[in-house]
Amino acid sequence: MTLRMLGASHLTCALEIRERLAVPPPRLPIVLEAFQRRFPAAEAVLLSTCNRTELYTAATDPTKLPTQGEAIEFLAEAQGLTPHALRPHLTWRRNVEAIRHLFRVAASLESMVVGEAQILAQVKAAYQLATDAAATGQRTHSVFQAALRVARRVARETRLHEHRVSIPSIAVRDFIPRVFERLDDKTIAVLGTGEMGRETLSYLTQSGARRIQILVRDPEKGKAVAKEWGGVAVPWSEWEQTLAAADLVVSATNAAETLITLEMFRRVEAIRRQRPLCVIDLAVPRDFDPAIGNCLGVYLVAIDDLRSTCEEHQARREAELPLAQRIIDEEISRFLTLSEDPRIAPTIRSLRESADEIERIELERLLRRLPNIDAETREEITQAIHRVVRKILHPPLESLRQGHPSTTGRPLNLVDAVIRLFQLRDD
Amino acid sequence: MTWELSLTAMMTAYVLAILFDLARVLHRAEFWVWGSTALVAYGWFTHTLDLGGRFADAWERGGSPVSNWSHWCLAIAWVLVGCDLFLKLRRPATAWGVFLLPLAIAYLAAAWRIPAGDGFQTPRAYWLLALTHGGLLLAAAIFVSIGFAGGVMYLMQARRLKLKVAASRWPRLPSLEWLWWWNERLLVLSVVCLLSGLGAGIAMNVASPQREAQPIPWHEPLVWASILMMIWVVTVAVFHGFYPPARLGNKVAYLTVASFFLFALLLWIVFVFPGDHTRPEKSIRVTGTILGLSPPEAWGRKGGAV
């Protein structure tokens, strides 16, 4: 398998470089088109996310592929950079190493947050986009389809995706459910509309939050954010009434000092009449005086209280890594077996076609002999015969795909055996 | 001997189920969840067979199910374990057994300690009142016990949240909102059942001298304990009705826990000083019953006291 990968990720370079290398989605087809013009015999897929930009290239004839220097030059040109400045930040991988890297990327083992599910969709989208741009071919099809299959297998067979690792997701999915059963009937006050506040809002709305009040100092900005999240912008002057009415408060402002002191909260407490209140303080420095957490019915959690859960989840994910790596190793060996023996795929196809032909002829013969049966019975018989054929074919096809070694250590020539056993034509 | 065997089987299953629930803290595996559920299912099956056998036996002897304190405790334990099993299947992430099963075990221990022969004394003419009295008190005992478990869970969850203990450090508990909602309803139900049940008992006792049965003397510890319980229940009802914060959060949990302790005290008095409420079965024909489930032929028998 001739596959090359040139790219940079959060593991190899700083955010400033990644930002300059990132190709926005509307430009991806243009860059792929430029690649095809320059290297017409090569296939390409360009994966560009906030954490990585990677160019995968493949070809039947390795000499038709861009060399490392040519690939760097192409990427630099496409992004308006100089190859010299870019070179130290880029990684070049070939063949098995490139396949292994792609499988690890798709399975989220190379992500900043290991196990995050978004990367699979991003790999799928990059592959689809390259296919739409006619930049892919047989090699990229097989390696990317295998990568997607591997990612799904890792997700299915490991617990890598189970534990949340971002602070807002832990706050919303782990802490709040310990206080509230549902969020659609709760009044939620949000202080601060920065990155953390917005991420928390997205998790809150996903969890069913409907009554959102966004406390803001800037009414215009507040209205825009409120519109985006389906909430109501409330001027800061009404903080007291807003906190008094709230069941849940999420605070993530950039304020340089404590926003709500204990004395201020006492005024709110008097109106609340001991109604339980959950406060998620994600700001640094904290927006809520920690002493508020001692008030009756108040459950206050700050960013540091959630960080330990975050680290715990990360550690649990990392414990799953050996299993994920084992799956990837298995899949690489399987993929190489399939791609190294060019006769496997045609043999599988031929065996299937032969079986389908026998199934069709026998079914027609049987149904001709049974003219009086109704449509339902007819369908039942057709399905039953189809299932029998598929089940009989499944073990030999799997063995072919996996390329089982013999007990003597030498690989069995299963392709020849299947061709002779089933009397297939060896094209 | 059979009773001891089935009791040992039940107790062992329930104790192991509690240990399985606790083991989840140390080792996260589905095995503990399903192991605990299987043990409770096995224990409950044995419990059902045992209770069914006792009821059938009581029925055949012209008596009725739940006709003595031992049966009464067994029935409460059976309902508690049934609740645990149901909740385990509905919400397997929560370690319900840690809170519900110890109560069931306590009731089983009480059933084992109380002499099975002591039957409830009920005038035949007041079988409907006896049914109301016994049935409502049995329901109240169940509500109070489940409410107690819910109250403890609420207080524990609230404490863990105050101390910012990570969710993974202990078997998962339901949300405060869910627990509060249940506790509030259980408190109301237990207050209603206790008041009505004790009221029915008093009414039966007041009316008894006019008919064939002997009343329970008013100076008996059971009567005084019941009056104390009624005062508490009325206080809870007033507190709950007129002070809105009493319907929220911790206060509901405190009320459910306090109600259980007072109820346990009442039961302790009943068991230690049985008095005339229960009499040896030899001298009593059980006809009117705590659940009113006595066989029709028994209704026609003569013999006022049951």
XYZ file of C-alpha atoms in Angstrom:
733
model
C 0.000 0.000 0.000
C 1.515 3.295 -1.108
C 0.219 5.988 1.182
C 1.855 9.206 2.319
C 0.811 11.692 4.966
C 2.111 15.197 5.449
C 0.665 17.226 8.262
C 0.798 19.076 11.521
C -1.258 18.627 14.654
C -1.544 19.917 18.198
C 1.186 17.398 19.078
C 3.725 18.852 16.653
C 3.104 22.594 16.542
C 1.602 25.553 18.321
C -1.842 26.988 17.762
C -0.460 29.931 15.714
C 1.007 27.533 13.110
C -2.125 25.370 13.079
C -4.250 28.449 12.478
C -2.128 29.378 9.448
C -2.193 25.822 8.105
C -5.925 25.290 8.572
C -7.890 25.159 5.322
C -11.446 26.430 5.769
C -14.119 24.058 4.345
C -15.053 26.310 1.360
C -11.409 26.291 0.208
C -10.899 22.519 0.463
C -12.213 21.672 -3.059
C -10.046 24.450 -4.523
C -6.907 23.080 -2.846
C -7.742 19.515 -3.926
C -8.293 20.682 -7.474
C -4.893 22.417 -7.452
C -3.337 19.167 -6.176
C -4.871 17.151 -9.008
C -3.614 19.622 -11.570
C -0.109 19.321 -10.187
C -0.079 15.545 -9.489
C -2.632 14.051 -11.893
C -1.822 10.388 -11.153
C -2.115 10.758 -7.385
C -5.167 10.522 -5.121
C -5.584 12.937 -2.193
C -7.680 13.605 0.908
C -7.147 16.772 2.922
C -8.198 16.663 6.572
C -8.306 20.068 8.223
C -9.683 20.589 11.752
C -8.854 23.025 14.535
C -6.252 20.592 15.841
C -4.728 19.215 12.645
C -4.147 19.742 8.925
C -3.113 16.553 7.127
C -2.721 15.772 3.452
C -3.039 12.059 2.577
C -1.806 11.009 -0.865
C -1.803 7.610 -2.595
C -1.001 6.183 -6.018
C -0.484 2.845 -7.789
C 2.926 3.957 -8.946
C 4.950 5.458 -6.057
C 6.960 7.560 -8.458
C 3.838 9.490 -9.369
C 3.347 10.588 -5.762
C 4.656 13.950 -4.562
C 7.888 13.680 -2.640
C 8.135 15.141 0.848
C 9.611 18.352 -0.526
C 6.969 18.651 -3.232
C 4.168 18.028 -0.758
C 5.526 20.684 1.645
C 5.880 23.096 -1.228
C 2.325 22.436 -2.353
C 0.841 22.910 1.127
C 2.879 26.053 1.745
C 1.774 27.527 -1.573
C -1.838 26.655 -0.940
C -1.734 28.520 2.353
C 0.445 31.385 1.222
C 3.400 30.335 3.409
C 7.061 29.642 2.707
C 8.142 25.956 2.682
C 11.191 26.846 4.728
C 9.060 28.244 7.593
C 6.665 25.336 7.476
C 9.084 22.406 7.255
C 10.047 22.143 10.981
C 6.408 21.832 12.028
C 5.344 19.154 9.585
C 5.442 15.386 9.960
C 5.960 13.053 7.013
C 4.741 9.462 7.241
C 4.921 6.676 4.685
C 2.969 3.472 4.023
C 2.257 1.434 7.185
C 3.099 4.381 9.429
C 0.733 6.593 7.456
C -2.016 3.942 7.661
C -1.450 3.528 11.390
C -1.602 7.295 11.870
C -4.854 7.618 9.922
C -6.437 4.773 11.885
C -5.355 6.374 15.170
C -6.651 9.780 14.085
C -10.037 8.378 13.037
C -10.305 6.401 16.281
C -9.597 9.629 18.221
C -6.374 8.318 19.746
C -4.458 11.293 18.399
C -7.019 13.889 19.514
C -6.322 16.559 22.087
C -9.178 15.089 24.122
C -8.635 11.366 23.589
C -11.874 9.620 22.747
C -13.783 12.696 21.545
C -16.357 11.640 18.983
C -16.169 14.673 16.702
C -13.036 13.550 14.826
C -14.767 10.566 13.211
C -17.313 12.893 11.615
C -14.493 15.186 10.506
C -12.547 12.333 8.856
C -15.735 11.151 7.180
C -16.482 14.680 5.929
C -12.925 15.138 4.584
C -13.116 11.826 2.720
C -16.565 12.662 1.335
C -15.412 16.093 0.228
C -12.389 14.637 -1.567
C -14.625 12.039 -3.236
C -17.011 14.775 -4.387
C -14.022 16.681 -5.764
C -12.981 13.511 -7.675
C -9.644 13.518 -5.828
C -9.992 9.985 -4.425
C -9.421 6.607 -6.051
C -9.263 2.907 -5.237
C -6.409 3.280 -2.707
C -7.804 6.216 -0.764
C -11.250 4.584 -0.829
C -9.950 1.392 0.721
C -7.762 3.061 3.361
C -10.356 5.644 4.425
C -13.183 3.121 4.520
C -10.966 0.889 6.629
C -10.168 3.852 8.915
C -13.868 4.586 9.440
C -14.514 0.907 10.175
C -11.635 0.842 12.665
C -12.940 3.975 14.415
C -16.392 2.443 14.762
C -14.885 -0.785 16.097
C -12.808 1.092 18.669
C -15.905 3.026 19.745
C -17.909 -0.182 20.013
C -15.377 -2.400 21.745
C -13.719 0.058 24.141
C -15.021 2.538 26.700
C -12.902 5.325 25.278
C -15.870 7.590 24.590
C -17.730 7.007 27.811
C -16.114 9.530 30.107
C -16.580 13.250 29.501
C -13.472 15.350 29.810
C -14.409 18.995 29.213
C -15.261 21.144 32.242
C -18.620 22.430 30.892
C -19.687 18.925 29.812
C -18.864 17.539 33.270
C -20.726 20.421 34.912
C -23.846 19.869 32.825
C -23.834 16.089 32.403
C -22.316 14.971 35.731
C -22.981 17.630 38.360
C -26.369 19.115 37.445
C -28.097 15.685 37.130
C -27.170 15.066 40.760
C -29.342 18.035 41.713
C -32.031 18.223 39.034
C -33.898 15.457 37.268
C -34.835 17.619 34.271
C -33.969 21.057 32.979
C -36.914 21.968 30.759
C -38.916 23.319 33.706
C -35.992 25.079 35.406
C -35.090 28.737 35.212
C -31.427 29.063 34.295
C -29.428 32.248 34.747
C -26.222 32.562 32.736
C -23.556 35.127 33.604
C -20.868 35.583 30.962
C -21.043 34.772 27.287
C -17.418 33.898 26.542
C -16.182 30.574 25.157
C -16.843 28.668 28.404
C -20.285 30.223 28.819
C -21.260 29.378 25.253
C -20.029 25.805 25.513
C -22.011 25.382 28.734
C -25.066 26.881 27.031
C -24.757 24.378 24.209
C -24.710 21.453 26.681
C -27.586 22.968 28.645
C -29.788 23.324 25.566
C -28.857 19.773 24.497
C -29.987 18.616 27.934
C -33.385 20.223 27.446
C -32.941 23.679 29.060
C -35.641 26.037 27.809
C -35.946 28.940 30.247
C -32.588 30.655 29.897
C -31.939 34.174 31.165
C -28.643 35.743 30.129
C -27.459 38.458 32.493
C -25.413 40.991 30.513
C -23.879 44.415 30.883
C -23.937 45.050 27.121
C -27.602 44.860 25.952
C -26.759 44.504 22.255
C -24.370 41.599 22.784
C -26.836 40.078 25.230
C -29.659 40.165 22.700
C -27.502 38.468 20.055
C -26.454 35.656 22.429
C -29.986 35.261 23.767
C -31.297 34.926 20.225
C -28.654 32.324 19.400
C -29.576 30.137 22.397
C -33.295 30.839 22.565
C -33.012 32.732 25.843
C -33.850 36.160 27.196
C -31.278 38.912 27.727
C -31.609 40.540 31.140
C -29.756 43.765 32.046
C -27.231 43.416 34.849
C -29.241 45.863 36.979
C -31.818 43.070 37.461
C -29.338 40.526 38.828
C -31.109 40.290 42.176
C -34.506 39.330 40.766
C -32.881 37.013 38.212
C -30.915 35.092 40.836
C -33.967 34.980 43.091
C -36.021 33.357 40.328
C -33.295 30.976 39.132
C -33.003 27.263 39.892
C -29.605 27.007 38.264
C -26.910 29.654 37.774
C -23.986 29.225 35.395
C -21.302 31.848 35.750
C -18.293 32.184 33.452
C -17.436 35.860 33.196
C -14.029 37.463 32.794
C -14.562 39.679 35.837
C -11.340 40.447 37.683
C -12.946 40.104 41.121
C -15.831 38.366 42.879
C -19.092 39.282 41.204
C -21.567 38.044 43.815
C -20.400 38.419 47.404
C -21.997 36.708 50.397
C -23.637 39.979 51.460
C -25.157 40.392 48.010
C -26.396 36.801 48.036
C -28.019 37.236 51.460
C -30.428 39.694 49.828
C -31.332 37.069 47.229
C -31.578 34.319 49.849
C -34.244 36.227 51.735
C -36.485 36.235 48.652
C -35.803 32.598 47.716
C -37.332 31.125 50.909
C -34.851 28.214 50.996
C -35.636 27.040 47.472
C -32.687 24.871 46.311
C -30.214 26.613 44.008
C -27.429 25.040 41.986
C -24.525 27.365 41.106
C -21.872 26.371 38.563
C -19.010 28.847 38.805
C -16.660 28.284 35.859
C -14.885 31.642 36.102
C -11.271 32.248 37.078
C -11.139 34.151 39.408
C -14.417 32.918 40.817
C -17.580 34.955 40.281
C -19.321 33.671 43.419
C -17.947 33.966 46.921
C -17.199 30.352 48.020
C -18.965 31.083 51.340
C -22.256 31.168 49.395
C -21.892 27.391 49.103
C -22.532 27.115 52.847
C -25.959 28.756 52.562
C -28.972 26.527 53.088
C -30.114 24.802 49.896
C -27.256 26.186 47.785
C -25.086 23.693 45.881
C -22.096 25.620 44.578
C -19.411 24.045 42.455
C -16.353 25.844 41.076
C -14.040 24.999 38.202
C -11.437 23.333 40.436
C -14.049 21.023 41.966
C -14.856 19.749 38.488
C -11.243 19.488 37.373
C -10.600 16.411 39.518
C -13.512 14.613 37.811
C -12.114 15.736 34.471
C -8.697 14.246 35.270
C -10.288 11.082 36.599
C -12.233 10.661 33.345
C -9.087 11.324 31.310
C -7.225 8.638 33.264
C -10.055 6.175 32.646
C -9.926 6.899 28.953
C -6.194 6.373 28.918
C -6.690 2.992 30.576
C -8.604 1.974 27.459
C -5.776 2.937 25.126
C -3.968 -0.462 25.058
C -7.178 -2.175 23.964
C -7.782 0.465 21.289
C -4.198 0.091 20.088
C -4.607 -3.687 19.891
C -7.698 -3.268 17.706
C -5.776 -0.895 15.443
C -2.879 -3.368 15.124
C -5.307 -6.139 14.193
C -7.014 -3.944 11.643
C -3.714 -2.837 10.107
C -2.639 -6.430 9.621
C -6.011 -7.280 8.121
C -5.916 -4.253 5.860
C -2.398 -5.045 4.670
C -3.339 -8.657 3.931
C -6.204 -7.470 1.788
C -4.249 -4.779 0.027
C -1.063 -6.824 -0.463
C -2.718 -9.755 -2.209
C -4.494 -8.225 -5.215
C -6.423 -11.458 -5.821
C -8.386 -11.379 -2.529
C -10.964 -8.768 -3.470
C -11.719 -10.275 -6.940
C -11.923 -13.782 -5.403
C -14.438 -12.596 -2.802
C -16.450 -10.876 -5.519
C -16.316 -13.951 -7.735
C -17.395 -16.281 -4.929
C -20.327 -14.005 -4.094
C -21.410 -13.724 -7.728
C -21.199 -17.486 -8.174
C -23.322 -18.078 -5.070
C -25.832 -15.406 -6.130
C -26.175 -17.051 -9.530
C -26.842 -20.489 -8.017
C -29.330 -18.934 -5.592
C -31.191 -17.157 -8.378
C -31.412 -20.235 -10.654
C -32.530 -22.590 -7.880
C -35.060 -20.116 -6.553
C -36.607 -19.624 -9.984
C -36.829 -23.390 -10.463
C -38.487 -23.884 -7.070
C -40.973 -21.063 -7.511
C -41.973 -22.376 -10.953
C -42.882 -25.677 -9.289
C -44.995 -23.889 -6.683
C -47.280 -21.635 -8.734
C -50.105 -21.498 -6.166
C -48.249 -19.980 -3.239
C -49.127 -16.444 -2.159
C -46.755 -13.456 -2.285
C -45.984 -13.618 1.427
C -44.872 -17.274 1.306
C -42.903 -16.529 -1.838
C -41.037 -13.757 -0.056
C -40.416 -15.983 2.974
C -38.883 -18.718 0.803
C -36.727 -16.187 -1.094
C -35.426 -14.688 2.145
C -34.779 -18.090 3.739
C -32.698 -19.314 0.796
C -30.817 -16.006 0.689
C -30.005 -16.271 4.400
C -28.780 -19.854 4.052
C -26.435 -18.902 1.205
C -25.075 -15.879 3.123
C -24.478 -17.919 6.257
C -22.634 -20.643 4.378
C -20.477 -18.057 2.612
C -19.675 -16.007 5.703
C -16.860 -18.168 7.237
C -14.814 -18.591 4.017
C -15.186 -14.896 3.145
C -14.079 -13.850 6.633
C -11.092 -16.198 6.451
C -10.118 -14.665 3.135
C -10.415 -11.154 4.509
C -8.416 -11.941 7.645
C -5.758 -14.045 5.910
C -5.384 -16.598 8.722
C -1.844 -17.922 9.082
C -1.331 -21.662 9.084
C -0.177 -23.588 12.138
C 3.254 -23.950 10.529
C 3.622 -20.166 10.508
C 3.517 -19.927 6.712
C 0.528 -18.046 5.333
C -2.055 -20.367 3.850
C -2.781 -19.807 0.228
C -6.468 -19.427 0.904
C -7.146 -17.637 -2.362
C -5.922 -20.618 -4.418
C -7.775 -23.013 -2.134
C -11.067 -21.125 -2.485
C -10.651 -20.821 -6.259
C -10.103 -24.588 -6.551
C -12.713 -25.625 -3.987
C -15.466 -23.528 -5.484
C -14.185 -23.928 -9.044
C -14.049 -20.187 -9.609
C -12.491 -18.671 -12.702
C -9.038 -17.294 -11.822
C -9.064 -14.055 -13.826
C -36.587 -25.647 60.591
C -37.949 -24.712 57.132
C -38.557 -21.177 58.387
C -34.959 -20.922 59.636
C -33.691 -22.246 56.311
C -35.662 -19.843 54.164
C -34.806 -16.964 56.518
C -31.098 -17.821 56.231
C -31.401 -17.993 52.442
C -33.184 -14.643 52.262
C -30.874 -12.880 54.691
C -27.756 -14.241 52.975
C -29.020 -13.132 49.575
C -29.877 -9.640 50.842
C -26.601 -9.182 52.741
C -24.614 -10.316 49.689
C -26.651 -7.959 47.502
C -25.714 -5.049 49.798
C -22.044 -6.065 49.602
C -22.281 -6.269 45.807
C -23.780 -2.777 45.718
C -20.973 -1.467 47.906
C -18.322 -3.268 45.834
C -19.142 -0.959 42.919
C -17.166 1.804 44.618
C -13.965 -0.214 44.602
C -14.365 -1.965 41.300
C -16.417 -0.633 38.440
C -17.987 -3.541 36.599
C -21.423 -4.500 35.386
C -20.940 -7.783 37.216
C -21.722 -6.172 40.588
C -24.923 -4.615 39.278
C -26.246 -7.805 37.758
C -24.948 -9.908 40.645
C -26.774 -7.725 43.131
C -29.974 -7.826 41.043
C -29.787 -11.618 40.699
C -29.263 -12.053 44.449
C -32.199 -9.809 45.293
C -34.359 -11.630 42.732
C -33.413 -14.962 44.295
C -34.047 -13.673 47.838
C -37.360 -12.165 46.838
C -38.430 -15.409 45.160
C -37.658 -17.343 48.357
C -39.371 -14.625 50.368
C -42.477 -14.859 48.168
C -42.617 -18.640 48.534
C -42.202 -18.392 52.295
C -44.796 -15.664 52.691
C -47.175 -17.438 50.316
C -46.782 -20.649 52.308
C -47.551 -18.848 55.547
C -50.608 -17.153 54.101
C -51.876 -20.440 52.673
C -51.285 -22.124 56.025
C -53.096 -19.365 57.913
C -55.996 -19.544 55.445
C -56.296 -23.340 55.816
C -56.370 -23.046 59.586
C -59.285 -20.643 59.354
C -57.055 -17.711 60.020
C -55.932 -15.033 57.680
C -52.792 -13.664 56.141
C -50.901 -10.978 58.039
C -52.649 -12.014 61.221
C -49.709 -11.553 63.558
C -46.666 -9.303 63.986
C -44.334 -11.845 62.426
C -46.384 -11.984 59.207
C -46.720 -8.220 59.326
C -42.928 -7.682 59.420
C -42.394 -10.313 56.723
C -44.921 -8.559 54.486
C -43.241 -5.148 54.933
C -39.813 -6.674 54.202
C -41.287 -8.350 51.110
C -42.623 -5.032 49.770
C -39.305 -3.266 50.504
C -37.318 -5.921 48.659
C -39.829 -5.807 45.796
C -39.300 -2.032 45.573
C -35.540 -2.541 45.572
C -35.781 -5.083 42.767
C -38.100 -2.865 40.722
C -35.852 0.177 41.154
C -32.730 -1.864 40.409
C -34.236 -2.888 37.087
C -35.509 0.620 36.302
C -32.385 2.531 37.380
C -29.518 0.063 37.618
C -26.908 2.793 38.130
C -28.189 3.546 41.634
C -27.208 1.366 44.584
C -30.735 1.100 45.992
C -29.917 -2.006 47.978
C -27.584 -0.148 50.334
C -30.562 1.847 51.610
C -33.588 -0.415 51.234
C -32.207 -3.865 52.009
C -30.932 -3.112 55.544
C -34.481 -2.084 56.433
C -35.838 -5.286 54.923
C -33.271 -7.273 56.906
C -34.288 -5.441 60.098
C -37.944 -6.353 59.485
C -36.929 -9.957 58.773
C -34.973 -10.041 62.032
C -38.007 -8.653 63.834
C -40.198 -11.310 62.189
C -37.783 -13.963 63.388
C -37.639 -12.641 66.970
C -41.395 -12.208 67.429
C -43.259 -15.388 68.389
C -45.298 -16.377 65.356
C -48.216 -17.598 67.474
C -49.315 -14.176 68.695
C -52.301 -13.116 66.636
C -54.025 -9.736 66.471
C -57.094 -9.328 68.600
C -59.971 -8.132 66.475
C -63.688 -8.168 67.208
C -65.502 -9.948 64.429
C -68.181 -7.306 64.270
C -65.601 -4.665 63.405
C -63.797 -6.499 60.633
C -64.100 -3.484 58.334
C -62.545 -1.181 60.909
C -59.904 -3.843 61.570
C -59.212 -4.016 57.863
C -58.865 -0.212 57.702
C -56.739 -0.097 60.848
C -54.376 -2.903 59.858
C -54.248 -2.200 56.140
C -53.525 1.487 56.581
C -50.906 0.888 59.249
C -49.232 -1.709 57.055
C -49.234 0.805 54.166
C -47.965 3.525 56.528
C -45.133 1.260 57.706
C -44.130 0.676 54.074
C -44.338 4.389 53.173
C -42.456 5.436 56.306
C -39.720 2.849 55.660
C -39.261 3.777 51.990
C -39.463 7.455 52.974
C -36.707 6.865 55.501
C -34.478 5.306 52.840
C -35.294 8.221 50.514
C -34.597 10.749 53.266
C -31.212 9.210 54.050
C -30.371 9.164 50.347
C -31.377 12.806 50.033
C -29.282 13.894 53.014
C -26.326 11.862 51.782
C -26.570 13.265 48.254
C -26.942 16.827 49.604
C -23.926 16.313 51.876
C -21.818 14.951 49.029
C -22.759 17.917 46.856
C -21.909 20.363 49.627
C -18.543 18.664 50.117
C -18.026 18.530 46.327
C -17.395 14.804 46.366
C -16.998 13.481 42.804
C -19.935 11.416 41.560
C -17.668 8.436 40.968
C -16.527 8.158 44.577
C -19.637 6.320 45.724
C -22.448 4.355 44.093
C -24.617 6.773 42.184
C -27.629 8.261 43.959
C -30.748 9.717 42.334
C -30.974 13.480 41.882
C -32.036 15.663 44.801
C -35.094 16.700 42.825
C -36.205 13.105 42.301
C -35.603 12.190 45.934
C -37.340 15.303 47.200
C -40.362 14.625 44.960
C -40.686 11.051 46.259
C -40.013 11.933 49.878
C -42.621 14.648 49.825
C -45.262 12.263 48.506
C -44.236 9.439 50.804
C -44.417 11.804 53.759
C -47.929 12.907 52.847
C -49.033 9.310 52.225
C -47.521 8.060 55.468
C -49.141 10.900 57.451
C -52.537 10.155 55.904
C -52.211 6.387 56.434
C -50.896 6.698 59.984
C -53.619 9.147 61.017
C -56.394 7.132 59.407
C -55.004 3.800 60.616
C -54.544 4.918 64.207
C -57.911 6.683 64.075
C -59.575 3.452 62.942
C -57.862 1.571 65.780
C -59.060 4.086 68.367
C -62.574 3.989 66.953
C -62.544 0.201 67.160
C -61.328 0.290 70.729
C -63.938 2.857 71.773
C -66.736 0.838 70.203
C -65.576 -2.568 71.471
C -67.170 -2.586 74.953
C -70.583 -2.155 73.398
C -70.150 -5.363 71.385
C -68.644 -8.763 71.965
C -64.933 -8.000 72.148
C -62.757 -6.762 74.975
C -61.150 -3.365 74.350
C -57.434 -2.695 74.738
C -56.934 -0.888 78.056
C -56.193 2.828 77.562
C -53.243 2.714 79.960
C -51.322 0.264 77.775
C -47.909 1.481 76.453
C -49.108 0.787 72.900
C -51.956 3.253 73.294
C -49.715 5.980 74.684
C -47.095 5.391 72.021
C -49.816 5.566 69.377
C -51.088 8.853 70.796
C -47.535 10.244 70.746
C -47.181 9.103 67.155
C -50.464 10.793 66.274
C -49.295 14.052 67.859
C -46.101 13.863 65.794
C -48.032 13.106 62.637
C -50.401 16.031 63.221
C -47.397 18.286 63.877
C -45.802 17.150 60.596
C -49.059 17.762 58.739
C -49.415 21.274 60.188
C -45.734 22.080 59.616
C -45.957 20.766 56.071
C -49.185 22.573 55.320
C -48.460 26.012 56.749
C -44.698 26.474 56.397
C -43.721 26.355 52.690
C -39.967 25.683 53.222
C -41.005 22.477 55.021
C -42.125 21.173 51.640
C -38.642 21.617 50.171
C -35.312 19.869 50.198
C -33.622 18.940 53.440
C -36.633 19.585 55.654
C -38.705 16.917 53.919
C -35.797 14.507 54.327
C -35.475 15.340 58.034
C -39.213 14.819 58.523
C -39.182 11.426 56.781
C -36.179 10.268 58.828
C -37.705 11.510 62.104
C -41.036 9.854 61.236
C -39.289 6.557 60.729
C -37.469 6.724 64.056
C -40.708 7.481 65.876
C -42.414 4.686 64.013
C -39.574 2.322 64.914
C -40.024 3.376 68.540
C -43.734 2.610 68.306
C -42.981 -0.826 66.875
C -40.404 -1.462 69.578
C -42.979 -0.659 72.257
C -45.476 -2.946 70.548
C -42.984 -5.802 70.387
C -41.614 -5.373 73.915
C -44.965 -4.711 75.597
C -47.435 -6.624 73.451
C -50.288 -6.260 75.961
C -53.814 -7.101 74.851
C -53.294 -6.078 71.229
C -51.910 -9.522 70.545
C -52.824 -12.714 72.314
C -51.517 -16.259 72.063
C -53.106 -17.948 69.087
C -54.329 -20.911 71.166
C -56.895 -18.746 72.929
C -57.941 -16.829 69.845
C -59.837 -17.743 66.732
C -58.710 -15.420 63.998
C -61.710 -14.269 62.049
C -61.674 -10.554 61.560
C -58.284 -9.646 60.243
C -55.790 -6.992 59.643
C -56.342 -7.179 55.913
C -59.875 -8.558 56.029
C -58.808 -11.508 53.923
C -60.143 -14.220 56.191
C -61.990 -17.038 54.441
C -65.779 -16.612 54.199
C -66.458 -19.705 56.358
C -64.484 -18.106 59.161
C -66.735 -15.052 59.122
C -69.654 -17.113 60.284
C -67.818 -18.680 63.207
C -68.600 -17.671 66.688
C -65.795 -16.207 68.714
C -65.517 -12.504 68.875
C -61.900 -12.104 69.698
C -59.485 -12.888 66.932
